[in-house]
Amino acid sequence: MARCAALLLLLLAASAAAAAGRKEKAGEKVCDKGWECSGSRFCCNEAISDYFKAYQFEELFAHRNDAQAHAADFWDYQAFITAAALFEPRGFGTTGGKEMGMREVAAFLGHVGAKTSCGYREAPGGETAWGLCYNHELSPSQSYCDDSNELYPCVEGVEYYGRGAIPIYWNQNYGIVGKGIKQDLLNHPELLEQNATLAFEAAIWRWMTPMKRKQPSAHDVFVGNWKPTKNDTLSKRYPGFGATMNVLYGDAICGQGSTDKMNFIISHYQHYLDLMGVGREHSGDNLDCDDQVAFNPSSENADF
């Protein structure tokens, strides 16, 4: 009887732990908050939808559906949340607590807003109120076909101009990102201007993924996962928002001094921090990249 009672107590304890959504696995606490995380160490943290709501998305992108917007009725909150949920188990918006999560969302969307903006200083609401105006490049300056790339060759009749939430250019980059999100973007780059969820997914994949071995991702340099080497410090590369621009754009933005292009991206990030209730005073250190040496000089790698 005693053994049966002990067994019953153990079963009840196990049931209670399961009901609480917590268990111990290999010495690491694993939580289930009701979102798909499969035992990720980020499961105990809030999901992005817990702290970033639809009304905030509407405030950040207040004019995206105006008559003047070129992608009206394309972008929406649910598309972003659906795409973001795929990367929450890897730490997107779930690293370092709620404030860091909100700052990361503001940082990522700051890039998105700046890169898809049709805003200008005299526009209603100012130049930072017009993010998600575009979903593709309207007047491509070239074909963006690199015939020398054998791994991701150009497909006849397909054009590789800029598309998406953080626009992708060139056949090889469509091939790389397509492989990352398991979509045939090399043959069908148009998917990024037809499906907002895929467009956000491609952009978040780029944010979360290093472009080369032994290099950090934009996520890593922003949330503090990355520790600069001696070569990085000599190249004036330090963790912070500035380094996210270096990872994503290299010397197209960074190492050029205090340029309008760089400051335009920073202004979106800080404006979004204000709208999300975090405040630009929490922008973090190393905000710009005006004197950073590029991780990947443009002479070595075709720009995204």
PDB file of C-alpha atoms in Angstrom:
ATOM      1  CA  MET A   1       0.000   0.000   0.000  1.00  0.00           C
ATOM      2  CA  ALA A   2       2.816   2.388   0.894  1.00  0.00           C
ATOM      3  CA  ARG A   3       4.495   1.732  -2.443  1.00  0.00           C
ATOM      4  CA  CYS A   4       1.202   2.366  -4.270  1.00  0.00           C
ATOM      5  CA  ALA A   5       0.673   5.613  -2.365  1.00  0.00           C
ATOM      6  CA  ALA A   6       4.200   6.775  -3.201  1.00  0.00           C
ATOM      7  CA  LEU A   7       3.665   5.913  -6.856  1.00  0.00           C
ATOM      8  CA  LEU A   8       0.383   7.821  -6.856  1.00  0.00           C
ATOM      9  CA  LEU A   9       2.098  10.876  -5.367  1.00  0.00           C
ATOM     10  CA  LEU A  10       4.786  10.735  -8.045  1.00  0.00           C
ATOM     11  CA  LEU A  11       2.164  10.523 -10.778  1.00  0.00           C
ATOM     12  CA  LEU A  12       0.254  13.459  -9.306  1.00  0.00           C
ATOM     13  CA  ALA A  13       3.459  15.504  -9.080  1.00  0.00           C
ATOM     14  CA  ALA A  14       4.286  14.744 -12.691  1.00  0.00           C
ATOM     15  CA  SER A  15       0.766  15.657 -13.764  1.00  0.00           C
ATOM     16  CA  ALA A  16       0.944  18.948 -11.864  1.00  0.00           C
ATOM     17  CA  ALA A  17       4.240  19.832 -13.491  1.00  0.00           C
ATOM     18  CA  ALA A  18       2.825  19.088 -16.918  1.00  0.00           C
ATOM     19  CA  ALA A  19      -0.262  21.165 -16.186  1.00  0.00           C
ATOM     20  CA  ALA A  20       1.953  24.060 -15.202  1.00  0.00           C
ATOM     21  CA  GLY A  21       3.659  23.760 -18.566  1.00  0.00           C
ATOM     22  CA  ARG A  22       7.117  23.272 -17.093  1.00  0.00           C
ATOM     23  CA  LYS A  23       9.490  20.379 -16.971  1.00  0.00           C
ATOM     24  CA  GLU A  24      13.156  19.758 -16.479  1.00  0.00           C
ATOM     25  CA  LYS A  25      15.140  18.320 -19.372  1.00  0.00           C
ATOM     26  CA  ALA A  26      18.892  17.671 -19.202  1.00  0.00           C
ATOM     27  CA  GLY A  27      19.152  20.162 -16.363  1.00  0.00           C
ATOM     28  CA  GLU A  28      17.466  22.948 -18.352  1.00  0.00           C
ATOM     29  CA  LYS A  29      14.057  24.387 -17.594  1.00  0.00           C
ATOM     30  CA  VAL A  30      11.704  24.041 -20.554  1.00  0.00           C
ATOM     31  CA  CYS A  31       8.426  25.935 -20.701  1.00  0.00           C
ATOM     32  CA  ASP A  32       5.417  25.786 -22.944  1.00  0.00           C
ATOM     33  CA  LYS A  33       3.595  29.100 -23.264  1.00  0.00           C
ATOM     34  CA  GLY A  34       1.235  27.774 -25.899  1.00  0.00           C
ATOM     35  CA  TRP A  35       3.304  28.780 -28.903  1.00  0.00           C
ATOM     36  CA  GLU A  36       5.377  26.452 -31.060  1.00  0.00           C
ATOM     37  CA  CYS A  37       8.804  26.224 -29.494  1.00  0.00           C
ATOM     38  CA  SER A  38       9.587  22.502 -29.184  1.00  0.00           C
ATOM     39  CA  GLY A  39      11.618  22.756 -26.016  1.00  0.00           C
ATOM     40  CA  SER A  40      13.513  25.905 -26.969  1.00  0.00           C
ATOM     41  CA  ARG A  41      15.121  27.751 -24.062  1.00  0.00           C
ATOM     42  CA  PHE A  42      13.094  30.787 -25.151  1.00  0.00           C
ATOM     43  CA  CYS A  43       9.757  29.101 -24.413  1.00  0.00           C
ATOM     44  CA  CYS A  44       9.477  30.754 -20.989  1.00  0.00           C
ATOM     45  CA  ASN A  45       9.594  34.223 -22.518  1.00  0.00           C
ATOM     46  CA  GLU A  46       6.701  36.221 -23.884  1.00  0.00           C
ATOM     47  CA  ALA A  47       5.827  35.790 -27.545  1.00  0.00           C
ATOM     48  CA  ILE A  48       5.889  38.924 -29.697  1.00  0.00           C
ATOM     49  CA  SER A  49       2.086  38.952 -29.875  1.00  0.00           C
ATOM     50  CA  ASP A  50       2.016  39.225 -26.061  1.00  0.00           C
ATOM     51  CA  TYR A  51       3.617  42.671 -26.068  1.00  0.00           C
ATOM     52  CA  PHE A  52       3.320  43.978 -29.636  1.00  0.00           C
ATOM     53  CA  LYS A  53      -0.317  44.415 -30.571  1.00  0.00           C
ATOM     54  CA  ALA A  54      -2.199  45.181 -33.768  1.00  0.00           C
ATOM     55  CA  TYR A  55      -2.877  48.794 -32.748  1.00  0.00           C
ATOM     56  CA  GLN A  56       0.880  49.370 -32.340  1.00  0.00           C
ATOM     57  CA  PHE A  57       1.540  47.958 -35.808  1.00  0.00           C
ATOM     58  CA  GLU A  58      -1.098  50.375 -37.131  1.00  0.00           C
ATOM     59  CA  GLU A  59       0.642  53.303 -35.407  1.00  0.00           C
ATOM     60  CA  LEU A  60       4.070  52.358 -36.765  1.00  0.00           C
ATOM     61  CA  PHE A  61       2.781  52.033 -40.330  1.00  0.00           C
ATOM     62  CA  ALA A  62      -0.020  54.556 -40.235  1.00  0.00           C
ATOM     63  CA  HIS A  63      -0.059  55.410 -43.946  1.00  0.00           C
ATOM     64  CA  ARG A  64       0.706  52.057 -45.532  1.00  0.00           C
ATOM     65  CA  ASN A  65      -2.826  51.722 -46.944  1.00  0.00           C
ATOM     66  CA  ASP A  66      -3.240  55.319 -48.088  1.00  0.00           C
ATOM     67  CA  ALA A  67      -4.064  55.987 -51.718  1.00  0.00           C
ATOM     68  CA  GLN A  68      -0.490  57.184 -52.287  1.00  0.00           C
ATOM     69  CA  ALA A  69       1.016  53.929 -51.001  1.00  0.00           C
ATOM     70  CA  HIS A  70       2.204  51.610 -53.766  1.00  0.00           C
ATOM     71  CA  ALA A  71       1.467  48.416 -51.799  1.00  0.00           C
ATOM     72  CA  ALA A  72      -1.837  49.417 -50.229  1.00  0.00           C
ATOM     73  CA  ASP A  73      -3.744  46.533 -48.624  1.00  0.00           C
ATOM     74  CA  PHE A  74      -0.742  44.187 -48.861  1.00  0.00           C
ATOM     75  CA  TRP A  75       1.015  44.372 -45.481  1.00  0.00           C
ATOM     76  CA  ASP A  76      -0.785  43.570 -42.222  1.00  0.00           C
ATOM     77  CA  TYR A  77      -0.151  42.729 -38.584  1.00  0.00           C
ATOM     78  CA  GLN A  78      -1.141  39.084 -38.846  1.00  0.00           C
ATOM     79  CA  ALA A  79       1.340  38.458 -41.652  1.00  0.00           C
ATOM     80  CA  PHE A  80       4.143  39.808 -39.448  1.00  0.00           C
ATOM     81  CA  ILE A  81       3.065  37.837 -36.367  1.00  0.00           C
ATOM     82  CA  THR A  82       2.698  34.607 -38.374  1.00  0.00           C
ATOM     83  CA  ALA A  83       6.180  34.990 -39.837  1.00  0.00           C
ATOM     84  CA  ALA A  84       7.726  36.082 -36.524  1.00  0.00           C
ATOM     85  CA  ALA A  85       6.334  33.031 -34.706  1.00  0.00           C
ATOM     86  CA  LEU A  86       8.532  30.797 -36.877  1.00  0.00           C
ATOM     87  CA  PHE A  87      11.638  32.476 -35.446  1.00  0.00           C
ATOM     88  CA  GLU A  88      10.602  33.019 -31.815  1.00  0.00           C
ATOM     89  CA  PRO A  89      12.037  29.587 -30.844  1.00  0.00           C
ATOM     90  CA  ARG A  90      15.405  30.860 -32.144  1.00  0.00           C
ATOM     91  CA  GLY A  91      15.162  34.008 -30.020  1.00  0.00           C
ATOM     92  CA  PHE A  92      13.597  36.569 -32.351  1.00  0.00           C
ATOM     93  CA  GLY A  93      11.818  38.973 -30.027  1.00  0.00           C
ATOM     94  CA  THR A  94      12.111  36.454 -27.173  1.00  0.00           C
ATOM     95  CA  THR A  95      15.734  37.062 -26.084  1.00  0.00           C
ATOM     96  CA  GLY A  96      16.654  38.960 -22.943  1.00  0.00           C
ATOM     97  CA  GLY A  97      13.248  39.780 -21.498  1.00  0.00           C
ATOM     98  CA  LYS A  98      10.338  41.948 -22.584  1.00  0.00           C
ATOM     99  CA  GLU A  99      12.206  45.248 -23.053  1.00  0.00           C
ATOM    100  CA  MET A 100      14.912  43.655 -25.180  1.00  0.00           C
ATOM    101  CA  GLY A 101      12.230  41.855 -27.165  1.00  0.00           C
ATOM    102  CA  MET A 102      10.426  45.128 -27.840  1.00  0.00           C
ATOM    103  CA  ARG A 103      13.699  46.812 -28.778  1.00  0.00           C
ATOM    104  CA  GLU A 104      14.522  44.011 -31.214  1.00  0.00           C
ATOM    105  CA  VAL A 105      11.113  44.238 -32.871  1.00  0.00           C
ATOM    106  CA  ALA A 106      11.566  48.016 -33.171  1.00  0.00           C
ATOM    107  CA  ALA A 107      15.060  47.507 -34.619  1.00  0.00           C
ATOM    108  CA  PHE A 108      13.947  44.939 -37.178  1.00  0.00           C
ATOM    109  CA  LEU A 109      10.881  46.947 -38.186  1.00  0.00           C
ATOM    110  CA  GLY A 110      13.042  50.080 -38.288  1.00  0.00           C
ATOM    111  CA  HIS A 111      14.974  48.486 -41.139  1.00  0.00           C
ATOM    112  CA  VAL A 112      11.741  47.343 -42.779  1.00  0.00           C
ATOM    113  CA  GLY A 113      10.124  50.752 -42.466  1.00  0.00           C
ATOM    114  CA  ALA A 114      13.138  52.599 -43.854  1.00  0.00           C
ATOM    115  CA  LYS A 115      13.634  50.200 -46.747  1.00  0.00           C
ATOM    116  CA  THR A 116       9.971  50.245 -47.824  1.00  0.00           C
ATOM    117  CA  SER A 117       9.276  53.934 -47.151  1.00  0.00           C
ATOM    118  CA  CYS A 118       7.908  56.529 -49.509  1.00  0.00           C
ATOM    119  CA  GLY A 119       8.067  59.189 -46.816  1.00  0.00           C
ATOM    120  CA  TYR A 120       9.649  62.613 -46.980  1.00  0.00           C
ATOM    121  CA  ARG A 121      10.007  65.434 -44.482  1.00  0.00           C
ATOM    122  CA  GLU A 122       6.925  67.376 -45.563  1.00  0.00           C
ATOM    123  CA  ALA A 123       4.710  64.268 -45.838  1.00  0.00           C
ATOM    124  CA  PRO A 124       1.740  63.975 -43.443  1.00  0.00           C
ATOM    125  CA  GLY A 125       3.085  62.564 -40.197  1.00  0.00           C
ATOM    126  CA  GLY A 126       6.681  63.103 -41.328  1.00  0.00           C
ATOM    127  CA  GLU A 127       9.118  60.885 -43.172  1.00  0.00           C
ATOM    128  CA  THR A 128       9.026  58.042 -40.613  1.00  0.00           C
ATOM    129  CA  ALA A 129       5.262  57.507 -40.929  1.00  0.00           C
ATOM    130  CA  TRP A 130       5.352  55.947 -44.397  1.00  0.00           C
ATOM    131  CA  GLY A 131       6.968  52.556 -43.932  1.00  0.00           C
ATOM    132  CA  LEU A 132       5.572  49.541 -45.824  1.00  0.00           C
ATOM    133  CA  CYS A 133       4.634  51.794 -48.727  1.00  0.00           C
ATOM    134  CA  TYR A 134       6.298  49.408 -51.211  1.00  0.00           C
ATOM    135  CA  ASN A 135       6.635  45.648 -51.619  1.00  0.00           C
ATOM    136  CA  HIS A 136       8.860  45.760 -54.717  1.00  0.00           C
ATOM    137  CA  GLU A 137      11.177  48.042 -56.651  1.00  0.00           C
ATOM    138  CA  LEU A 138       9.172  50.147 -59.096  1.00  0.00           C
ATOM    139  CA  SER A 139      11.852  51.175 -61.603  1.00  0.00           C
ATOM    140  CA  PRO A 140      14.711  48.651 -61.596  1.00  0.00           C
ATOM    141  CA  SER A 141      18.002  50.174 -62.720  1.00  0.00           C
ATOM    142  CA  GLN A 142      19.365  46.849 -63.966  1.00  0.00           C
ATOM    143  CA  SER A 143      18.504  43.169 -64.416  1.00  0.00           C
ATOM    144  CA  TYR A 144      20.259  41.991 -61.211  1.00  0.00           C
ATOM    145  CA  CYS A 145      21.275  38.803 -62.998  1.00  0.00           C
ATOM    146  CA  ASP A 146      24.750  37.484 -62.213  1.00  0.00           C
ATOM    147  CA  ASP A 147      25.474  34.967 -64.958  1.00  0.00           C
ATOM    148  CA  SER A 148      28.708  33.899 -63.261  1.00  0.00           C
ATOM    149  CA  ASN A 149      26.868  32.289 -60.339  1.00  0.00           C
ATOM    150  CA  GLU A 150      26.668  28.559 -61.052  1.00  0.00           C
ATOM    151  CA  LEU A 151      24.993  27.552 -57.790  1.00  0.00           C
ATOM    152  CA  TYR A 152      22.003  29.836 -58.296  1.00  0.00           C
ATOM    153  CA  PRO A 153      21.912  30.596 -62.047  1.00  0.00           C
ATOM    154  CA  CYS A 154      19.479  33.107 -63.494  1.00  0.00           C
ATOM    155  CA  VAL A 155      16.235  31.594 -64.746  1.00  0.00           C
ATOM    156  CA  GLU A 156      15.217  32.658 -68.236  1.00  0.00           C
ATOM    157  CA  GLY A 157      12.459  35.236 -68.188  1.00  0.00           C
ATOM    158  CA  VAL A 158      12.757  35.880 -64.445  1.00  0.00           C
ATOM    159  CA  GLU A 159      13.812  39.259 -63.046  1.00  0.00           C
ATOM    160  CA  TYR A 160      15.625  39.661 -59.731  1.00  0.00           C
ATOM    161  CA  TYR A 161      14.842  43.270 -58.815  1.00  0.00           C
ATOM    162  CA  GLY A 162      14.186  44.258 -55.198  1.00  0.00           C
ATOM    163  CA  ARG A 163      11.246  42.646 -53.457  1.00  0.00           C
ATOM    164  CA  GLY A 164      10.126  42.059 -49.886  1.00  0.00           C
ATOM    165  CA  ALA A 165      10.124  43.674 -46.443  1.00  0.00           C
ATOM    166  CA  ILE A 166      13.910  44.125 -46.531  1.00  0.00           C
ATOM    167  CA  PRO A 167      14.308  44.001 -50.299  1.00  0.00           C
ATOM    168  CA  ILE A 168      16.307  41.177 -51.876  1.00  0.00           C
ATOM    169  CA  TYR A 169      18.275  41.723 -55.088  1.00  0.00           C
ATOM    170  CA  TRP A 170      20.218  39.379 -57.403  1.00  0.00           C
ATOM    171  CA  ASN A 171      19.624  35.756 -58.369  1.00  0.00           C
ATOM    172  CA  GLN A 172      22.119  34.306 -55.881  1.00  0.00           C
ATOM    173  CA  ASN A 173      20.457  36.092 -52.969  1.00  0.00           C
ATOM    174  CA  TYR A 174      16.999  34.904 -53.990  1.00  0.00           C
ATOM    175  CA  GLY A 175      18.480  31.409 -54.135  1.00  0.00           C
ATOM    176  CA  ILE A 176      20.112  31.653 -50.694  1.00  0.00           C
ATOM    177  CA  VAL A 177      17.062  33.101 -48.943  1.00  0.00           C
ATOM    178  CA  GLY A 178      14.708  30.737 -50.769  1.00  0.00           C
ATOM    179  CA  LYS A 179      16.698  27.775 -49.531  1.00  0.00           C
ATOM    180  CA  GLY A 180      16.591  29.229 -46.007  1.00  0.00           C
ATOM    181  CA  ILE A 181      12.802  29.578 -45.922  1.00  0.00           C
ATOM    182  CA  LYS A 182      12.128  26.516 -48.103  1.00  0.00           C
ATOM    183  CA  GLN A 183      10.604  28.420 -51.007  1.00  0.00           C
ATOM    184  CA  ASP A 184      11.687  28.358 -54.652  1.00  0.00           C
ATOM    185  CA  LEU A 185      12.467  32.057 -54.865  1.00  0.00           C
ATOM    186  CA  LEU A 186      15.026  31.537 -57.618  1.00  0.00           C
ATOM    187  CA  ASN A 187      12.276  30.465 -60.018  1.00  0.00           C
ATOM    188  CA  HIS A 188       9.524  32.474 -58.321  1.00  0.00           C
ATOM    189  CA  PRO A 189      10.871  35.686 -56.757  1.00  0.00           C
ATOM    190  CA  GLU A 190       7.437  37.213 -57.331  1.00  0.00           C
ATOM    191  CA  LEU A 191       6.211  35.324 -54.249  1.00  0.00           C
ATOM    192  CA  LEU A 192       7.684  38.105 -52.112  1.00  0.00           C
ATOM    193  CA  GLU A 193       5.372  40.665 -53.675  1.00  0.00           C
ATOM    194  CA  GLN A 194       2.358  38.349 -53.626  1.00  0.00           C
ATOM    195  CA  ASN A 195       2.469  36.993 -50.065  1.00  0.00           C
ATOM    196  CA  ALA A 196       3.131  39.353 -47.150  1.00  0.00           C
ATOM    197  CA  THR A 197       3.820  36.536 -44.696  1.00  0.00           C
ATOM    198  CA  LEU A 198       6.550  35.136 -46.952  1.00  0.00           C
ATOM    199  CA  ALA A 199       7.967  38.641 -47.431  1.00  0.00           C
ATOM    200  CA  PHE A 200       8.255  39.093 -43.656  1.00  0.00           C
ATOM    201  CA  GLU A 201       9.581  35.559 -43.252  1.00  0.00           C
ATOM    202  CA  ALA A 202      12.368  36.172 -45.767  1.00  0.00           C
ATOM    203  CA  ALA A 203      13.326  39.409 -44.006  1.00  0.00           C
ATOM    204  CA  ILE A 204      13.366  37.820 -40.537  1.00  0.00           C
ATOM    205  CA  TRP A 205      15.422  34.911 -41.875  1.00  0.00           C
ATOM    206  CA  ARG A 206      18.010  37.423 -43.067  1.00  0.00           C
ATOM    207  CA  TRP A 207      17.906  39.169 -39.674  1.00  0.00           C
ATOM    208  CA  MET A 208      18.488  35.882 -37.840  1.00  0.00           C
ATOM    209  CA  THR A 209      21.040  34.283 -40.174  1.00  0.00           C
ATOM    210  CA  PRO A 210      24.763  35.087 -40.592  1.00  0.00           C
ATOM    211  CA  MET A 211      25.670  35.601 -44.225  1.00  0.00           C
ATOM    212  CA  LYS A 212      29.053  33.922 -43.800  1.00  0.00           C
ATOM    213  CA  ARG A 213      30.645  31.432 -41.416  1.00  0.00           C
ATOM    214  CA  LYS A 214      32.246  32.941 -38.313  1.00  0.00           C
ATOM    215  CA  GLN A 215      30.196  36.087 -38.725  1.00  0.00           C
ATOM    216  CA  PRO A 216      27.266  37.231 -36.565  1.00  0.00           C
ATOM    217  CA  SER A 217      23.689  37.764 -37.619  1.00  0.00           C
ATOM    218  CA  ALA A 218      21.916  41.098 -37.202  1.00  0.00           C
ATOM    219  CA  HIS A 219      20.036  39.457 -34.311  1.00  0.00           C
ATOM    220  CA  ASP A 220      23.299  38.440 -32.642  1.00  0.00           C
ATOM    221  CA  VAL A 221      24.898  41.881 -32.815  1.00  0.00           C
ATOM    222  CA  PHE A 222      21.735  43.536 -31.515  1.00  0.00           C
ATOM    223  CA  VAL A 223      20.821  41.346 -28.529  1.00  0.00           C
ATOM    224  CA  GLY A 224      24.411  40.892 -27.326  1.00  0.00           C
ATOM    225  CA  ASN A 225      25.066  37.299 -28.389  1.00  0.00           C
ATOM    226  CA  TRP A 226      28.101  38.453 -30.375  1.00  0.00           C
ATOM    227  CA  LYS A 227      31.451  39.256 -28.780  1.00  0.00           C
ATOM    228  CA  PRO A 228      33.749  41.315 -31.039  1.00  0.00           C
ATOM    229  CA  THR A 229      37.182  39.933 -31.826  1.00  0.00           C
ATOM    230  CA  LYS A 230      40.312  42.061 -31.770  1.00  0.00           C
ATOM    231  CA  ASN A 231      39.926  42.525 -35.522  1.00  0.00           C
ATOM    232  CA  ASP A 232      36.339  43.707 -34.989  1.00  0.00           C
ATOM    233  CA  THR A 233      37.373  46.321 -32.446  1.00  0.00           C
ATOM    234  CA  LEU A 234      40.154  47.516 -34.748  1.00  0.00           C
ATOM    235  CA  SER A 235      37.469  47.799 -37.447  1.00  0.00           C
ATOM    236  CA  LYS A 236      35.295  49.764 -34.969  1.00  0.00           C
ATOM    237  CA  ARG A 237      32.561  47.105 -35.033  1.00  0.00           C
ATOM    238  CA  TYR A 238      30.704  46.861 -31.732  1.00  0.00           C
ATOM    239  CA  PRO A 239      27.376  45.343 -30.617  1.00  0.00           C
ATOM    240  CA  GLY A 240      24.365  47.578 -31.173  1.00  0.00           C
ATOM    241  CA  PHE A 241      21.976  48.860 -33.803  1.00  0.00           C
ATOM    242  CA  GLY A 242      24.830  50.250 -35.905  1.00  0.00           C
ATOM    243  CA  ALA A 243      26.236  46.779 -36.449  1.00  0.00           C
ATOM    244  CA  THR A 244      22.860  45.531 -37.712  1.00  0.00           C
ATOM    245  CA  MET A 245      23.244  47.940 -40.620  1.00  0.00           C
ATOM    246  CA  ASN A 246      26.757  46.616 -41.195  1.00  0.00           C
ATOM    247  CA  VAL A 247      25.543  43.004 -41.281  1.00  0.00           C
ATOM    248  CA  LEU A 248      22.644  43.754 -43.627  1.00  0.00           C
ATOM    249  CA  TYR A 249      24.140  46.367 -45.962  1.00  0.00           C
ATOM    250  CA  GLY A 250      27.902  46.514 -45.444  1.00  0.00           C
ATOM    251  CA  ASP A 251      29.662  49.471 -47.026  1.00  0.00           C
ATOM    252  CA  ALA A 252      26.538  50.493 -48.927  1.00  0.00           C
ATOM    253  CA  ILE A 253      25.580  52.204 -45.639  1.00  0.00           C
ATOM    254  CA  CYS A 254      28.488  51.877 -43.207  1.00  0.00           C
ATOM    255  CA  GLY A 255      31.930  53.442 -43.124  1.00  0.00           C
ATOM    256  CA  GLN A 256      30.686  56.409 -45.162  1.00  0.00           C
ATOM    257  CA  GLY A 257      30.406  58.914 -42.334  1.00  0.00           C
ATOM    258  CA  SER A 258      27.122  60.363 -41.092  1.00  0.00           C
ATOM    259  CA  THR A 259      25.046  59.975 -44.245  1.00  0.00           C
ATOM    260  CA  ASP A 260      21.355  60.624 -44.856  1.00  0.00           C
ATOM    261  CA  LYS A 261      20.837  56.954 -45.808  1.00  0.00           C
ATOM    262  CA  MET A 262      22.203  55.733 -42.487  1.00  0.00           C
ATOM    263  CA  ASN A 263      20.397  58.348 -40.406  1.00  0.00           C
ATOM    264  CA  PHE A 264      17.118  57.564 -42.180  1.00  0.00           C
ATOM    265  CA  ILE A 265      17.271  53.976 -40.895  1.00  0.00           C
ATOM    266  CA  ILE A 266      18.231  55.094 -37.381  1.00  0.00           C
ATOM    267  CA  SER A 267      15.379  57.609 -37.287  1.00  0.00           C
ATOM    268  CA  HIS A 268      12.843  54.869 -38.064  1.00  0.00           C
ATOM    269  CA  TYR A 269      14.215  52.652 -35.296  1.00  0.00           C
ATOM    270  CA  GLN A 270      14.043  55.455 -32.722  1.00  0.00           C
ATOM    271  CA  HIS A 271      10.598  56.627 -33.851  1.00  0.00           C
ATOM    272  CA  TYR A 272       9.271  53.086 -33.479  1.00  0.00           C
ATOM    273  CA  LEU A 273      10.798  52.800 -29.997  1.00  0.00           C
ATOM    274  CA  ASP A 274       8.846  55.916 -29.032  1.00  0.00           C
ATOM    275  CA  LEU A 275       5.587  54.605 -30.485  1.00  0.00           C
ATOM    276  CA  MET A 276       6.022  51.240 -28.755  1.00  0.00           C
ATOM    277  CA  GLY A 277       6.414  52.944 -25.383  1.00  0.00           C
ATOM    278  CA  VAL A 278      10.063  52.006 -24.907  1.00  0.00           C
ATOM    279  CA  GLY A 279      11.470  55.415 -25.787  1.00  0.00           C
ATOM    280  CA  ARG A 280      14.438  56.412 -27.910  1.00  0.00           C
ATOM    281  CA  GLU A 281      16.505  56.924 -24.769  1.00  0.00           C
ATOM    282  CA  HIS A 282      16.738  53.100 -24.765  1.00  0.00           C
ATOM    283  CA  SER A 283      18.161  52.910 -28.290  1.00  0.00           C
ATOM    284  CA  GLY A 284      21.324  51.293 -26.878  1.00  0.00           C
ATOM    285  CA  ASP A 285      25.002  51.945 -27.401  1.00  0.00           C
ATOM    286  CA  ASN A 286      26.763  52.093 -30.783  1.00  0.00           C
ATOM    287  CA  LEU A 287      23.727  53.392 -32.620  1.00  0.00           C
ATOM    288  CA  ASP A 288      25.446  54.246 -35.903  1.00  0.00           C
ATOM    289  CA  CYS A 289      28.012  52.628 -38.191  1.00  0.00           C
ATOM    290  CA  ASP A 290      29.501  55.738 -39.771  1.00  0.00           C
ATOM    291  CA  ASP A 291      33.100  54.637 -39.167  1.00  0.00           C
ATOM    292  CA  GLN A 292      32.698  50.849 -39.142  1.00  0.00           C
ATOM    293  CA  VAL A 293      34.615  48.716 -41.626  1.00  0.00           C
ATOM    294  CA  ALA A 294      32.200  46.459 -43.515  1.00  0.00           C
ATOM    295  CA  PHE A 295      31.994  42.794 -42.541  1.00  0.00           C
ATOM    296  CA  ASN A 296      31.629  42.010 -46.237  1.00  0.00           C
ATOM    297  CA  PRO A 297      32.932  44.675 -48.638  1.00  0.00           C
ATOM    298  CA  SER A 298      30.722  45.118 -51.685  1.00  0.00           C
ATOM    299  CA  SER A 299      33.637  44.101 -53.905  1.00  0.00           C
ATOM    300  CA  GLU A 300      33.440  40.639 -52.348  1.00  0.00           C
ATOM    301  CA  ASN A 301      29.709  40.119 -52.197  1.00  0.00           C
ATOM    302  CA  ALA A 302      26.796  41.355 -54.305  1.00  0.00           C
ATOM    303  CA  ASP A 303      24.452  43.490 -52.218  1.00  0.00           C
ATOM    304  CA  PHE A 304      21.134  42.049 -51.162  1.00  0.00           C
TER     305      PHE A 304
END
